[in-house]
XYZ file of N, CA, C and O in Angstrom:
676
model
N -3.123 -15.773 20.094
C -2.027 -16.479 20.668
C -2.032 -16.114 22.104
O -1.975 -15.037 22.709
N -1.779 -17.136 22.991
C -1.910 -17.127 24.324
C -0.604 -16.289 24.853
O 0.400 -16.386 24.348
N -0.781 -15.613 25.959
C 0.123 -14.668 26.514
C 1.034 -15.606 27.351
O 0.642 -16.588 28.020
N 2.363 -15.571 27.231
C 3.329 -16.428 27.853
C 3.342 -16.185 29.250
O 2.892 -15.014 29.630
N 3.585 -17.200 30.110
C 3.676 -17.049 31.545
C 4.792 -16.170 32.049
O 5.775 -16.026 31.377
N 4.372 -15.249 32.969
C 5.464 -14.341 33.576
C 6.707 -15.054 34.186
O 6.625 -16.095 34.797
N 7.878 -14.501 33.728
C 9.136 -15.154 34.392
C 9.130 -14.742 35.759
O 8.514 -13.566 36.314
N 9.849 -15.371 36.540
C 10.070 -15.138 37.984
C 11.094 -14.081 38.236
O 11.447 -13.870 39.408
N 11.795 -13.693 37.194
C 12.885 -12.620 37.166
C 12.879 -11.730 35.940
O 12.128 -12.061 35.045
N 13.583 -10.773 36.101
C 13.610 -9.738 35.014
C 14.745 -10.242 34.014
O 15.839 -10.072 34.379
N 14.498 -10.695 32.752
C 15.524 -11.205 31.976
C 16.205 -10.061 31.542
O 17.592 -10.454 31.062
N 15.748 -8.947 31.219
C 16.684 -7.658 30.903
C 17.808 -7.445 31.972
O 18.916 -7.242 31.664
N 17.309 -7.337 33.107
C 18.149 -7.178 34.372
C 19.146 -8.217 34.459
O 20.409 -8.116 34.740
N 18.731 -9.490 34.339
C 19.712 -10.659 34.313
C 20.728 -10.525 33.170
O 21.928 -10.713 33.335
N 20.317 -10.207 31.969
C 21.014 -9.978 30.888
C 22.276 -8.900 31.178
O 23.432 -9.019 30.731
N 21.747 -7.946 31.738
C 22.525 -6.700 32.066
C 23.741 -7.158 33.190
O 24.959 -6.859 32.849
N 23.324 -7.976 34.098
C 24.409 -8.436 35.100
C 25.320 -9.352 34.391
O 26.563 -9.338 34.772
N 24.844 -10.200 33.575
C 25.698 -11.226 32.729
C 26.658 -10.196 31.885
O 28.009 -10.733 31.695
N 26.139 -9.251 31.271
C 26.937 -8.435 30.251
C 28.022 -7.750 31.117
O 29.091 -7.889 30.714
N 27.735 -7.303 32.337
C 28.642 -6.781 33.089
C 29.797 -7.648 33.544
O 30.928 -7.205 33.452
N 29.554 -8.929 33.987
C 30.480 -9.909 34.199
C 31.432 -10.185 32.985
O 32.574 -10.334 33.182
N 30.853 -10.136 31.763
C 31.509 -10.588 30.689
C 32.273 -9.328 30.020
O 33.407 -9.538 29.631
N 31.683 -8.282 29.672
C 32.357 -7.149 28.923
C 32.414 -5.775 29.856
O 32.776 -4.800 29.116
N 31.816 -5.877 31.139
C 31.893 -4.514 31.820
C 30.533 -3.850 31.700
O 29.635 -4.178 30.995
N 30.400 -2.831 32.455
C 29.207 -2.091 32.665
C 28.902 -1.288 31.346
O 29.841 -0.441 31.081
N 27.837 -1.583 30.638
C 27.286 -0.873 29.601
C 25.724 -0.555 29.536
O 25.009 -1.234 29.275
N 25.635 0.660 30.372
C 23.942 0.905 30.625
C 23.384 1.042 29.274
O 22.032 0.782 29.319
N 23.983 1.272 28.163
C 23.172 1.471 27.036
C 22.593 0.057 26.565
O 21.638 0.055 25.853
N 23.265 -1.099 26.867
C 22.744 -2.373 26.457
C 21.226 -2.535 27.087
O 20.386 -2.993 26.458
N 21.238 -2.391 28.450
C 20.172 -2.431 29.105
C 18.962 -1.521 28.776
O 17.719 -1.940 28.711
N 19.379 -0.456 28.435
C 18.451 0.546 27.835
C 17.825 0.304 26.693
O 16.731 0.065 26.300
N 18.680 -0.121 25.670
C 18.047 -0.485 24.375
C 17.157 -1.787 24.293
O 16.210 -1.808 23.665
N 17.709 -2.699 25.205
C 17.053 -4.009 25.221
C 15.614 -3.574 25.935
O 14.434 -4.199 25.687
N 15.464 -2.645 26.827
C 14.205 -2.297 27.493
C 13.390 -1.445 26.418
O 12.089 -1.849 26.384
N 13.967 -0.588 25.870
C 13.256 -0.035 24.713
C 12.575 -0.918 23.611
O 11.665 -0.882 23.224
N 13.408 -1.903 23.300
C 12.955 -2.708 22.181
C 11.843 -3.739 22.686
O 10.896 -3.873 21.982
N 11.995 -4.096 24.139
C 10.810 -4.835 24.549
C 9.615 -4.093 24.760
O 8.523 -4.383 24.477
N 9.838 -2.795 25.273
C 8.672 -1.997 25.349
C 7.912 -1.727 24.139
O 6.610 -1.627 23.948
N 8.802 -1.672 23.002
C 8.205 -1.570 21.721
C 7.400 -2.696 21.257
O 6.234 -2.544 20.828
N 7.759 -3.895 21.525
C 6.948 -5.136 21.269
C 5.757 -4.961 22.156
O 4.680 -5.443 21.623
N 5.754 -4.691 23.338
C 4.590 -4.632 24.154
C 3.639 -3.743 23.661
O 2.252 -3.993 23.679
N 3.973 -2.689 23.473
C 3.121 -1.431 23.041
C 2.472 -1.620 21.677
O 1.291 -1.530 21.497
N 3.268 -2.349 20.699
C 3.032 -2.496 19.448
C 1.584 -3.664 19.487
O 0.739 -3.417 18.776
N 2.005 -4.662 20.263
C 1.072 -5.726 20.501
C -0.209 -5.164 21.119
O -1.509 -5.527 20.663
N -0.239 -4.373 22.275
C -1.425 -3.824 22.824
C -2.248 -2.827 21.942
O -3.615 -2.969 21.863
N -1.564 -1.979 21.111
C -2.253 -1.037 20.130
C -2.845 -1.902 19.085
O -3.910 -1.423 18.644
N -2.158 -2.750 18.454
C -2.522 -3.482 17.456
C -3.880 -4.283 17.835
O -4.750 -4.429 16.911
N -3.760 -4.876 18.953
C -4.930 -5.709 19.523
C -6.297 -4.683 19.620
O -7.368 -5.126 19.300
N -5.916 -3.303 19.728
C -7.218 -2.444 20.108
C -7.713 -2.175 18.753
O -8.918 -1.914 18.299
N -6.688 -2.002 17.543
C -7.131 -1.438 16.250
C -7.640 -2.558 15.487
O -8.211 -2.346 14.445
N -7.042 -3.830 15.714
C -7.284 -4.960 15.057
C -8.983 -4.948 14.464
O -9.259 -5.495 13.449
N -9.766 -4.967 15.622
C -11.316 -5.161 15.207
C -11.708 -4.117 14.139
O -12.866 -4.335 13.560
N -11.021 -2.983 13.998
C -11.326 -2.058 12.782
C -10.661 -2.420 11.477
O -10.732 -1.648 10.447
N -10.057 -3.485 11.461
C -9.330 -4.071 10.209
C -7.866 -3.283 10.083
O -7.636 -3.208 8.940
N -7.446 -2.701 10.928
C -6.248 -1.867 11.030
C -5.086 -2.446 11.988
O -5.280 -3.408 12.695
N -3.783 -1.953 11.382
C -2.767 -2.174 12.271
C -2.367 -0.862 12.745
O -2.966 0.227 12.304
N -1.363 -0.889 13.559
C -1.166 0.824 14.209
C -0.565 1.411 13.004
O -0.781 2.694 12.775
N 0.199 0.875 12.154
C 0.794 1.621 10.974
C -0.327 2.145 9.930
O -0.245 3.252 9.427
N -1.354 1.546 9.762
C -2.548 1.893 9.035
C -3.314 2.886 9.799
O -3.810 3.975 9.102
N -3.391 2.748 10.994
C -4.012 3.771 11.964
C -3.407 5.134 11.935
O -4.120 6.279 11.621
N -2.134 5.188 11.947
C -1.200 6.334 11.846
C -1.420 6.998 10.420
O -1.648 8.214 10.295
N -1.367 6.213 9.327
C -1.897 6.873 8.023
C -3.142 7.502 7.987
O -3.312 8.678 7.288
N -4.180 7.106 8.575
C -5.568 7.485 8.635
C -5.355 8.788 9.502
O -6.104 9.800 9.008
N -4.833 8.772 10.632
C -4.853 10.131 11.429
C -4.086 11.094 10.744
O -4.637 12.261 10.644
N -2.940 10.852 9.990
C -2.172 11.743 9.210
C -3.092 12.439 8.237
O -3.185 13.635 8.038
N -3.972 11.611 7.580
C -4.929 12.079 6.425
C -6.051 13.004 7.145
O -6.463 14.144 6.727
N -6.443 12.593 8.405
C -7.459 13.568 9.133
C -6.707 14.891 9.531
O -7.400 15.826 9.530
N -5.561 14.901 9.657
C -4.659 16.187 10.142
C -4.575 16.960 9.040
O -4.349 18.351 8.970
N -4.617 16.286 7.909
C -4.426 17.405 6.666
C -5.537 18.284 6.285
O -6.536 17.922 6.653
N -5.261 19.442 5.576
C -6.104 20.423 5.379
C -7.441 19.680 4.502
O -8.598 20.127 5.049
N -7.312 19.134 3.708
C -8.330 18.587 2.779
C -8.693 17.106 2.859
O -9.568 16.529 2.123
N -7.901 16.498 3.927
C -8.071 15.194 3.950
C -7.417 14.263 2.957
O -7.610 12.992 2.914
N -6.321 14.914 2.408
C -5.601 14.052 1.346
C -4.204 14.789 1.434
O -4.036 15.718 1.638
N -3.374 13.698 0.940
C -2.077 13.881 0.834
C -1.314 13.271 -0.285
O -1.797 12.039 -0.447
N -0.175 13.742 -0.860
C 0.587 12.933 -1.743
C 1.018 11.708 -0.930
O 1.604 11.831 0.187
N 1.313 10.533 -1.711
C 1.777 9.396 -1.213
C 3.075 9.592 -0.700
O 3.508 9.300 0.388
N 4.003 10.547 -1.440
C 5.310 10.801 -0.915
C 5.300 11.574 0.301
O 6.330 11.444 1.346
N 4.301 12.596 0.554
C 4.326 13.193 1.706
C 4.120 12.322 2.959
O 4.496 12.447 4.106
N 3.053 11.335 2.712
C 2.530 10.392 3.699
C 4.068 9.604 4.277
O 4.079 9.462 5.327
N 4.766 9.176 3.282
C 5.982 8.447 3.570
C 6.870 9.191 4.407
O 7.481 8.972 5.412
N 7.029 10.676 4.068
C 7.941 11.553 4.658
C 7.538 11.700 6.154
O 8.376 11.668 7.086
N 6.184 12.077 6.287
C 5.571 12.425 7.614
C 5.748 11.203 8.529
O 5.875 11.354 9.828
N 5.544 10.001 7.968
C 5.462 8.789 8.816
C 6.813 8.064 9.038
O 6.931 7.195 9.568
N 7.756 8.748 8.215
C 9.240 8.220 8.312
C 9.248 6.821 7.743
O 9.875 5.980 8.556
N 8.585 6.388 6.679
C 8.776 5.060 6.305
C 9.081 5.060 4.656
O 8.825 6.179 4.013
N 9.420 3.877 4.289
C 9.862 3.536 2.732
C 8.457 3.835 2.012
O 7.599 3.350 2.296
N 8.892 4.344 0.679
C 7.694 4.460 -0.221
C 6.929 3.098 -0.470
O 5.654 3.114 -0.469
N 7.549 1.942 -0.559
C 7.092 0.786 -0.756
C 5.853 0.386 0.571
O 4.982 -0.101 0.341
N 6.419 0.781 1.627
C 5.500 0.646 2.939
C 4.262 1.471 2.741
O 3.209 1.154 2.986
N 4.521 2.676 2.432
C 3.249 3.585 2.117
C 2.259 3.122 1.057
O 1.032 2.952 1.376
N 2.812 2.640 0.019
C 2.050 1.988 -1.007
C 1.200 0.831 -0.577
O -0.013 0.700 -0.623
N 1.932 -0.039 0.218
C 1.362 -1.077 0.825
C 0.081 -0.634 1.896
O -0.842 -1.389 1.831
N 0.438 0.052 2.744
C -0.427 0.624 3.685
C -1.611 1.138 3.050
O -2.821 0.945 3.403
N -1.530 2.192 2.119
C -2.670 2.790 1.425
C -3.372 2.137 0.690
O -4.582 2.086 0.697
N -2.792 1.005 -0.052
C -3.434 0.074 -0.949
C -4.399 -0.735 0.046
O -5.518 -1.196 -0.289
N -4.074 -1.380 1.096
C -4.711 -1.920 2.151
C -5.935 -1.066 2.744
O -7.190 -1.639 2.808
N -5.731 0.141 3.023
C -6.701 1.032 3.338
C -7.606 1.406 2.219
O -8.968 1.397 2.455
N -7.375 1.419 1.001
C -8.356 1.550 -0.129
C -9.076 0.321 -0.180
O -10.280 0.377 -0.545
N -8.407 -0.975 -0.156
C -9.400 -2.206 -0.282
C -10.476 -2.285 0.792
O -11.503 -2.952 0.490
N -10.075 -1.721 2.039
C -11.005 -1.610 3.171
C -12.102 -0.418 2.910
O -12.948 -0.523 3.664
N -12.003 0.302 1.839
C -12.841 1.430 1.789
C -12.543 2.647 2.607
O -13.462 3.664 2.789
N -11.362 2.716 3.333
C -11.045 3.677 4.157
C -10.236 4.870 3.569
O -10.382 6.069 4.127
N -9.769 4.706 2.365
C -8.915 5.629 1.595
C -9.167 5.401 0.183
O -9.492 4.298 -0.292
N -9.253 6.579 -0.455
C -9.408 6.491 -2.138
C -8.000 7.147 -2.581
O -7.315 7.840 -1.971
N -7.716 6.754 -3.692
C -6.512 7.157 -4.463
C -6.826 7.744 -5.734
O -7.723 7.214 -6.449
N -6.183 8.842 -6.198
C -6.454 9.404 -7.547
C -5.036 10.149 -7.926
O -4.311 10.327 -7.109
N -4.912 10.289 -9.429
C -3.743 11.038 -9.715
C -3.500 12.458 -8.974
O -4.505 12.940 -8.829
N -2.365 12.810 -8.767
C -2.125 14.029 -8.269
C -2.073 15.126 -9.332
O -1.215 15.091 -10.261
N -3.043 16.159 -9.457
C -3.033 16.896 -10.478
C -1.964 17.928 -10.460
O -1.511 18.503 -11.540
N -1.184 18.043 -9.508
C 0.078 18.821 -9.271
C 1.198 18.197 -9.529
O 2.463 18.860 -9.536
N 1.309 16.831 -9.858
C 2.397 16.037 -10.105
C 2.140 14.945 -11.027
O 1.287 14.048 -10.520
N 2.296 14.981 -12.149
C 1.981 14.107 -13.175
C 2.139 12.501 -12.779
O 1.418 11.585 -13.090
N 3.122 12.363 -12.133
C 3.764 10.945 -11.822
C 3.047 10.500 -10.341
O 3.293 9.300 -10.024
N 2.634 11.405 -9.393
C 2.246 11.371 -8.229
C 0.834 10.868 -8.018
O -0.063 10.956 -8.915
N 0.560 10.400 -6.748
C -0.818 9.987 -6.535
C -1.151 10.540 -5.247
O -0.269 10.895 -4.156
N -2.455 10.944 -5.086
C -3.027 11.610 -3.736
C -3.868 10.412 -3.251
O -4.569 9.707 -3.781
N -3.623 10.304 -1.752
C -4.470 9.447 -0.971
C -5.289 10.394 -0.209
O -4.986 11.295 0.423
N -6.681 9.902 -0.109
C -7.618 10.811 0.664
C -8.570 9.863 1.400
O -8.908 8.760 1.030
N -8.862 10.359 2.729
C -9.464 9.530 3.490
C -11.011 9.672 3.246
O -11.368 10.723 2.725
N -11.837 8.577 3.264
C -13.106 8.489 2.907
C -14.041 8.657 4.242
O -13.482 8.700 5.422
N -15.228 8.946 4.015
C -16.110 9.135 5.340
C -15.973 7.873 6.206
O -16.066 8.084 7.322
N -16.053 6.710 5.541
C -15.930 5.515 6.355
C -14.522 5.533 6.997
O -14.453 5.181 8.326
N -13.462 5.934 6.352
C -12.100 6.020 7.198
C -12.079 7.055 8.148
O -11.600 6.655 9.303
N -12.926 8.229 8.067
C -12.949 9.164 9.257
C -13.667 8.385 10.506
O -13.221 8.542 11.693
N -14.719 7.744 10.095
C -15.545 7.105 11.153
C -14.690 5.994 11.920
O -14.702 6.160 13.115
N -14.018 5.163 11.284
C -13.110 4.182 11.750
C -12.018 4.734 12.466
O -11.610 4.308 13.458
N -11.368 5.851 11.952
C -10.243 6.509 12.813
C -10.818 7.138 13.959
O -10.054 7.149 14.997
N -11.948 7.789 14.180
C -12.619 8.239 15.209
C -12.853 7.330 16.412
O -12.612 7.350 17.523
N -13.321 6.062 15.921
C -13.560 5.049 16.744
C -12.415 4.547 17.546
O -12.277 4.116 18.608
N -11.338 4.150 16.509
C -10.324 3.579 16.899
C -9.448 4.540 17.893
O -8.774 4.065 18.976
N -9.607 5.880 17.490
C -8.797 6.763 18.498
C -9.487 6.744 19.902
O -8.745 6.919 20.852
N -10.816 6.664 19.837
C -11.401 6.692 21.161
C -10.956 5.484 21.938
O -10.668 5.617 23.297
N -10.986 4.310 21.380
C -10.539 3.128 21.937
C -8.839 3.326 22.359
O -8.619 2.756 23.662
N -8.045 3.742 21.585
C -6.638 3.868 21.985
C -6.548 4.819 23.151
O -5.604 4.740 24.089
N -7.245 5.986 22.999
C -7.247 6.984 24.241
C -7.527 6.221 25.522
O -7.101 6.722 26.491
N -8.890 5.633 25.517
C -9.265 4.932 26.561
C -8.263 4.117 27.361
O -8.190 3.921 28.465
N -7.248 3.444 26.327
C -6.196 2.532 27.161
C -5.114 3.118 27.144
O -3.945 2.655 27.313
N -5.191 4.598 27.163
C -3.625 5.604 27.161
C -2.599 4.915 26.189
O -1.585 5.034 26.435
N -3.144 4.513 24.890
C -2.096 4.092 24.040
C -1.249 2.958 24.632
O 0.042 2.940 24.222
N -1.690 2.255 25.696
C -0.774 1.215 26.133
C 0.166 1.804 27.338
O 0.957 0.973 27.812
N 0.127 2.991 27.463
C 1.065 3.624 28.609
C 0.354 3.998 29.946
O 0.810 4.921 30.721
N -0.781 3.217 30.079
C -1.484 3.573 31.442
C -0.616 3.281 32.766
O -0.847 3.858 33.782
N 0.388 2.681 32.597
C 1.565 2.626 33.802
C 2.233 3.709 34.141
O 2.896 3.955 35.141
N 2.015 4.754 33.084
C 2.630 6.046 33.500
C 1.522 7.173 33.508
O 0.603 7.164 32.866
N 1.965 8.149 34.375
C 1.077 9.403 34.282
C 1.463 10.328 33.215
O 2.384 10.128 32.481
N 0.519 11.488 33.043
C 1.006 12.383 32.194
C 2.346 12.948 31.969
O 3.010 13.269 31.063
N 2.693 13.288 33.318
C 4.117 13.957 33.589
C 5.151 12.812 33.043
O 6.067 13.422 32.376
N 4.967 11.667 33.510
C 6.088 10.572 33.040
C 5.937 10.453 31.492
O 7.052 10.136 30.913
N 4.735 10.493 30.939
C 4.762 10.289 29.356
C 5.471 11.465 28.899
O 6.149 11.391 27.756
N 5.376 12.636 29.325
C 6.113 13.808 28.968
C 7.516 13.583 29.141
O 8.208 13.947 28.267
N 7.979 12.935 30.018
C 9.268 12.731 30.332
C 10.056 11.781 29.405
O 11.181 11.791 28.779
N 9.150 10.788 29.011
C 9.633 9.705 28.090
C 9.804 10.475 26.688
O 10.725 10.098 26.074
N 8.624 11.297 26.410
C 9.077 12.062 25.031
C 10.334 12.812 24.991
O 11.029 12.781 24.165
N 10.491 13.458 26.181
C 11.710 14.462 26.072
C 13.001 13.611 26.137
O 13.993 13.947 25.580
N 12.955 12.411 26.786
C 14.318 11.598 26.876
C 14.604 10.991 25.430
O 15.677 10.837 25.177
N 13.382 10.719 24.688
C 13.840 10.081 23.422
C 13.946 11.148 22.216
O 14.431 10.760 21.294
N 13.566 12.453 22.462
C 13.632 13.355 21.538
C 15.295 13.565 21.090
O 15.478 13.597 19.889
N 16.207 13.585 21.778
C 17.676 13.664 21.403
C 18.109 12.712 20.287
O 18.746 12.754 19.493
N 17.472 11.379 20.700
C 17.684 10.269 19.842
C 17.117 10.564 18.579
O 17.755 10.233 17.394
N 15.892 10.989 18.483
C 15.296 11.381 17.221
C 15.957 12.577 16.254
O 16.168 12.406 15.331
N 16.474 13.518 17.184
C 17.125 14.567 16.454
C 18.534 13.977 16.048
O 19.003 14.483 14.881
N 19.205 13.089 16.709
C 20.334 12.643 16.225
C 20.318 11.754 14.906
O 21.097 11.601 14.186
N 19.089 11.216 14.973
C 18.726 10.395 13.680
C 18.451 11.247 12.381
O 18.313 10.607 11.455
N 18.380 12.541 12.798
C 17.755 13.328 11.687
C 16.321 13.223 11.277
O 16.025 13.390 10.147
N 15.567 12.975 12.246
C 14.144 12.729 11.983
C 13.530 14.011 11.616
O 12.556 14.165 10.820
N 14.198 15.112 11.944
C 13.748 16.358 11.853
C 14.944 17.560 12.136
O 15.704 17.071 12.841
N 14.404 18.583 11.555
C 15.648 19.713 11.841
C 15.222 20.528 13.122
O 14.125 21.218 13.267
N 15.856 20.471 14.011
C 15.733 20.998 15.325
C 15.348 22.558 15.413
O 14.629 23.094 16.161
N 16.015 23.384 14.402
C 15.983 24.701 14.370
C 14.608 25.192 14.140
O 13.452 24.631 13.722
């Protein structure tokens, strides 16, 4: 898909000005619109990097999570919990990784109804290669230095706490 031509103005700043004229100043509107646009940009950039490996960023995240686990495997429910996604999304993601030979599934011996997903040797190789490529392009955040990336993380943390992504204590 060809990249659209750049506009001669910032459409989010223009929307903010129009918003102010109609409803008054609401900085949160400009902030959320910027965050949503940034998410679109970043997802497109990282997906383009992992696509040659047969991955999406969501599948890449699942592989990374499995590499971080002690034995290279986790219950499907734990994957959903850690990635903060619905169980159906986990099943879809892991099934696609399994079809690609990057993950194997087996019954969980500790939970008769559960399933364990484990990363394969091929999955580890693909994860390492994709990680190198993503790190090379700074995960799409090359416009920022390390300190600014840390600031972005810190600025978004209260939002994640308020959403109860994790217990702050």
